[in-house]
Amino acid sequence: MKDYRIVNLTIDSLTKGMQLFKNIKELSFPGVLLDSAYCYKFPKIFKEHCRAQHLIEEEKEQLVEFSGKQYVPRNGWNVYEFKAEFARQGVDKTCSVFDTVTCWNTKDTLCASYPQRVYIPHSIKANKYLVVKCSNFRCKNRFPALTFYYKAKKSSLWRAAQIAQGLMNNSCDEDEQFLQAIGETNPEGSEIFIFDARTQINAYANRATGGGLEKESNYLNCKVMFGHIHGINTVNTSYKTLKKTCMDFSKLVSSKFTAKIDSSGWYHLVRKQIKC
């Protein structure tokens, strides 16, 4: 269930169980071929970019328990296929609302911590000055970049770092225009929701170190929402606990495994983001 409660069903035959599973899948994802979803395609892509590696005995055991094979990625950047993934979502040659921009190469660096190419609104692709100014106004130059496109509704998800608002309450016209261009990629002209994973108190406190948050009065048709996650250290600790628990699965009885997963706090963090 969405809130991670577990429902146990008693079904008197395997045939009925398989039919129930098929019905639920078809009702949950009408007209969708699930095999094309990234969560199904990723394991196949991952295996193609793996190789055997010499590991200490303990690591070998953990990898065998977790994945069944002693493999690690050859090159993490190659596991993710930029063009193939966005083409799957509907961002291809027939889609005219987005265009690619190069984040780094041998001559220039727009954002060193992004993949080499990302999608931005087509309407601002030619305005390199605007993109650079927006990049400079965001922490670590992480300007808004497309991460997911829902073609049926023409809605999209974008990621970006916090703005450099600071104690002087700085603003950037180019950054505001960038977000307006994102809103215009949806012909319905929907409101833009800016999801800030931090607590509101932390967002305001970050102004003291040069960060900050978007002011709704400056950004047209934008609404800021907070995820109430206290900090990146909380997320890192939770993830490491979850990972260790999964790697040690065979050493734990079922009840202890469930309790450790719950105590990691990972589901709680995911629930907060989904709820927002």
Coordinates of C-alpha atoms in Angstrom, one line a residue:
M1 CA 0.0 0.0 0.0
K2 CA 1.1 3.6 -0.4
D3 CA 1.6 4.1 3.3
Y4 CA 3.7 0.8 3.4
R5 CA 1.2 -1.2 5.4
I6 CA 1.1 -4.9 4.4
V7 CA -2.1 -6.7 3.5
N8 CA -2.1 -10.5 3.6
L9 CA -4.6 -12.3 1.3
T10 CA -5.4 -16.0 1.5
I11 CA -6.0 -17.5 -2.0
D12 CA -6.9 -21.1 -2.4
S13 CA -5.1 -21.8 -5.7
L14 CA -2.1 -20.6 -7.7
T15 CA -4.4 -20.1 -10.8
K16 CA -6.6 -17.7 -8.9
G17 CA -3.6 -15.9 -7.4
M18 CA -2.1 -15.3 -10.8
Q19 CA -5.4 -14.1 -12.2
L20 CA -5.8 -11.7 -9.3
F21 CA -2.3 -10.3 -9.9
K22 CA -3.0 -9.9 -13.6
N23 CA -6.3 -8.0 -12.9
I24 CA -4.7 -5.7 -10.4
K25 CA -1.8 -4.9 -12.8
E26 CA -4.2 -4.2 -15.7
L27 CA -6.4 -2.0 -13.5
S28 CA -3.5 -0.1 -12.0
F29 CA -1.7 0.5 -15.3
P30 CA -4.4 0.6 -18.1
G31 CA -2.9 0.5 -21.6
V32 CA 0.7 0.5 -20.3
L33 CA 3.3 -2.1 -21.3
L34 CA 5.2 -2.4 -18.0
D35 CA 8.2 -4.1 -19.6
S36 CA 9.0 -0.7 -21.1
A37 CA 9.2 0.9 -17.6
Y38 CA 12.6 1.9 -16.4
C39 CA 12.4 -0.3 -13.3
Y40 CA 12.1 -3.3 -15.6
K41 CA 14.7 -2.2 -18.1
F42 CA 17.4 -1.1 -15.7
P43 CA 18.4 -4.6 -14.4
K44 CA 19.1 -5.7 -18.0
I45 CA 21.1 -2.5 -18.8
F46 CA 23.0 -2.9 -15.5
K47 CA 24.1 -6.5 -16.3
E48 CA 25.4 -5.4 -19.7
H49 CA 27.7 -2.9 -18.0
C50 CA 29.1 -5.1 -15.3
R51 CA 32.3 -7.1 -15.0
A52 CA 33.8 -9.5 -12.5
Q53 CA 36.0 -7.8 -9.8
H54 CA 38.4 -9.1 -7.2
L55 CA 36.8 -8.5 -3.8
I56 CA 37.5 -9.5 -0.2
E57 CA 35.6 -12.6 0.8
E58 CA 33.0 -10.7 2.9
E59 CA 32.1 -8.4 0.0
K60 CA 31.8 -11.4 -2.3
E61 CA 29.3 -13.1 0.0
Q62 CA 27.2 -9.9 0.3
L63 CA 27.1 -9.4 -3.5
V64 CA 26.1 -13.0 -4.1
E65 CA 23.3 -12.7 -1.4
F66 CA 22.1 -9.4 -2.9
S67 CA 22.3 -10.0 -6.6
G68 CA 23.4 -13.6 -7.1
K69 CA 26.6 -12.5 -9.0
Q70 CA 29.9 -11.1 -8.1
Y71 CA 29.6 -8.1 -10.4
V72 CA 30.1 -4.4 -10.0
P73 CA 29.6 -1.6 -12.6
R74 CA 32.4 -1.0 -15.1
N75 CA 31.4 2.6 -15.6
G76 CA 28.5 4.1 -13.8
W77 CA 27.9 6.8 -16.3
N78 CA 27.2 4.2 -19.0
V79 CA 24.6 2.4 -17.1
Y80 CA 22.2 5.3 -17.7
E81 CA 21.4 5.8 -21.3
F82 CA 20.3 9.4 -21.7
K83 CA 18.7 9.3 -25.2
A84 CA 17.1 5.9 -24.8
E85 CA 15.5 6.8 -21.4
F86 CA 14.0 10.1 -22.5
A87 CA 12.8 8.6 -25.8
R88 CA 11.0 6.0 -23.7
Q89 CA 9.2 8.9 -21.9
G90 CA 8.3 10.6 -25.2
V91 CA 11.1 13.1 -25.4
D92 CA 12.4 12.3 -28.9
K93 CA 12.7 14.0 -32.4
T94 CA 8.9 14.4 -32.5
C95 CA 8.9 16.4 -29.2
S96 CA 9.6 20.1 -29.9
V97 CA 9.2 21.6 -26.4
F98 CA 12.6 20.4 -25.1
D99 CA 16.2 20.6 -26.3
T100 CA 19.5 19.4 -25.0
V101 CA 22.3 21.5 -23.6
T102 CA 25.9 20.4 -22.9
C103 CA 26.9 20.7 -19.2
W104 CA 30.6 20.1 -19.7
N105 CA 33.2 19.4 -22.4
T106 CA 36.9 20.0 -23.0
K107 CA 36.3 23.8 -23.5
D108 CA 33.4 24.9 -21.2
T109 CA 31.8 23.8 -18.0
L110 CA 28.2 24.9 -17.3
C111 CA 27.6 22.4 -14.4
A112 CA 30.3 19.9 -13.5
S113 CA 28.1 17.7 -11.3
Y114 CA 25.4 17.1 -14.0
P115 CA 25.5 14.4 -16.7
Q116 CA 27.2 15.7 -19.9
R117 CA 23.8 16.5 -21.5
V118 CA 20.4 17.4 -20.0
Y119 CA 17.1 18.7 -21.4
I120 CA 15.9 22.3 -21.0
P121 CA 13.0 24.2 -22.5
H122 CA 13.4 24.6 -26.3
S123 CA 12.3 28.2 -26.1
I124 CA 15.5 29.2 -24.2
K125 CA 18.0 26.9 -25.8
A126 CA 19.3 29.7 -28.1
N127 CA 19.7 32.1 -25.2
K128 CA 23.0 30.9 -23.8
Y129 CA 23.4 34.0 -21.7
L130 CA 20.1 33.3 -19.8
V131 CA 21.1 29.7 -19.1
V132 CA 24.6 30.7 -17.8
K133 CA 23.1 33.4 -15.6
C134 CA 20.6 31.0 -14.2
S135 CA 23.3 28.4 -13.6
N136 CA 25.4 31.0 -11.7
F137 CA 22.5 31.8 -9.5
R138 CA 22.0 28.2 -8.4
C139 CA 24.2 26.3 -5.8
K140 CA 27.0 24.4 -7.6
N141 CA 25.6 25.7 -10.9
R142 CA 22.7 23.2 -10.8
F143 CA 20.2 24.9 -13.0
P144 CA 16.7 23.3 -13.6
A145 CA 17.1 20.1 -15.7
L146 CA 14.4 17.8 -16.9
T147 CA 14.2 14.4 -15.1
F148 CA 10.9 13.0 -16.1
Y149 CA 8.2 13.8 -18.7
Y150 CA 4.6 12.5 -18.6
K151 CA 3.6 12.8 -22.3
A152 CA -0.1 12.0 -21.8
K153 CA -0.6 15.0 -19.6
K154 CA 2.4 17.0 -21.0
S155 CA 3.6 17.5 -17.4
S156 CA 7.2 17.2 -16.2
L157 CA 9.5 16.9 -13.2
W158 CA 12.7 19.0 -13.0
R159 CA 15.6 19.1 -10.5
A160 CA 17.7 22.1 -9.4
A161 CA 19.7 23.3 -6.5
Q162 CA 18.7 26.1 -4.2
I163 CA 19.1 29.7 -5.4
A164 CA 21.8 32.1 -4.1
Q165 CA 19.3 34.5 -2.4
G166 CA 21.5 35.2 0.6
L167 CA 20.9 37.8 3.3
M168 CA 20.7 40.6 0.7
N169 CA 17.6 38.9 -0.7
N170 CA 19.2 38.6 -4.2
S171 CA 17.1 37.8 -7.2
C172 CA 17.8 36.8 -10.8
D173 CA 15.6 37.8 -13.8
E174 CA 17.1 35.0 -15.9
D175 CA 16.3 32.4 -13.3
E176 CA 12.7 33.6 -13.1
Q177 CA 12.5 33.5 -17.0
F178 CA 13.8 29.9 -16.9
L179 CA 11.1 28.7 -14.6
Q180 CA 8.5 30.6 -16.7
A181 CA 9.8 28.8 -19.8
I182 CA 9.3 25.5 -17.9
G183 CA 5.7 26.4 -17.2
E184 CA 5.1 27.1 -20.9
T185 CA 6.2 23.6 -21.9
N186 CA 2.7 22.6 -20.7
P187 CA 0.1 24.1 -23.1
E188 CA -2.4 24.0 -20.3
G189 CA -0.4 26.7 -18.5
S190 CA -0.5 24.8 -15.2
E191 CA 0.8 26.2 -11.9
I192 CA 4.5 25.3 -11.2
F193 CA 5.0 23.5 -7.9
I194 CA 8.5 24.1 -6.4
F195 CA 9.1 21.2 -4.1
D196 CA 11.8 22.1 -1.6
A197 CA 12.9 19.0 0.3
R198 CA 14.1 21.0 3.3
T199 CA 12.2 22.2 6.3
Q200 CA 11.1 25.9 5.9
I201 CA 13.3 26.9 8.9
N202 CA 16.4 25.3 7.3
A203 CA 15.6 26.9 3.9
Y204 CA 15.5 30.4 5.6
A205 CA 18.6 29.6 7.7
N206 CA 20.6 28.7 4.5
R207 CA 20.4 32.4 3.5
A208 CA 23.1 33.0 6.0
T209 CA 25.5 30.9 4.0
G210 CA 24.5 32.4 0.6
G211 CA 21.6 30.0 -0.2
G212 CA 17.9 30.5 0.1
L213 CA 14.5 29.8 -1.6
E214 CA 12.3 31.2 -4.3
K215 CA 9.9 34.0 -3.5
E216 CA 6.5 33.3 -4.9
S217 CA 6.1 37.1 -5.6
N218 CA 9.1 36.9 -8.0
Y219 CA 8.2 33.7 -9.8
L220 CA 5.1 33.7 -12.0
N221 CA 2.5 31.0 -11.3
C222 CA 4.9 29.2 -8.9
K223 CA 4.0 27.7 -5.5
V224 CA 6.7 26.7 -3.0
M225 CA 6.1 23.5 -1.0
F226 CA 8.4 22.0 1.7
G227 CA 9.2 18.4 2.2
H228 CA 10.3 18.8 5.9
I229 CA 13.5 16.7 5.6
H230 CA 15.9 18.0 8.1
G231 CA 19.2 17.6 6.2
I232 CA 21.3 15.6 3.8
N233 CA 23.0 13.8 6.8
T234 CA 19.6 12.4 7.8
V235 CA 19.1 11.0 4.3
N236 CA 22.6 9.6 4.1
T237 CA 22.4 7.9 7.5
S238 CA 19.0 6.4 6.6
Y239 CA 20.2 5.1 3.2
K240 CA 23.4 3.5 4.7
T241 CA 21.2 1.7 7.3
L242 CA 18.8 0.5 4.7
K243 CA 21.7 -0.7 2.4
K244 CA 23.4 -2.6 5.3
T245 CA 20.2 -4.2 6.3
C246 CA 19.5 -5.4 2.7
M247 CA 23.0 -6.8 2.3
D248 CA 22.7 -8.7 5.6
F249 CA 19.3 -10.1 4.7
S250 CA 20.2 -13.8 5.0
K251 CA 21.6 -13.3 8.5
L252 CA 18.3 -11.9 9.8
V253 CA 15.1 -13.6 10.6
S254 CA 12.1 -12.1 8.8
S255 CA 10.7 -10.2 11.8
K256 CA 14.1 -8.6 12.6
F257 CA 14.6 -7.7 8.9
T258 CA 11.3 -5.9 8.7
A259 CA 12.0 -4.0 12.0
K260 CA 15.4 -2.9 10.8
I261 CA 14.1 -1.7 7.5
D262 CA 11.4 0.3 9.4
S263 CA 13.9 1.7 11.9
S264 CA 16.2 3.0 9.1
G265 CA 13.6 5.7 8.5
W266 CA 13.9 5.3 4.7
Y267 CA 10.2 4.6 4.1
H268 CA 9.4 7.6 6.3
L269 CA 11.5 9.9 4.0
V270 CA 10.0 8.5 0.8
R271 CA 6.5 8.9 2.3
K272 CA 7.2 12.5 3.0
Q273 CA 8.2 13.2 -0.6
I274 CA 5.2 11.2 -2.1
K275 CA 2.8 13.1 0.3
C276 CA 4.2 16.4 -0.9

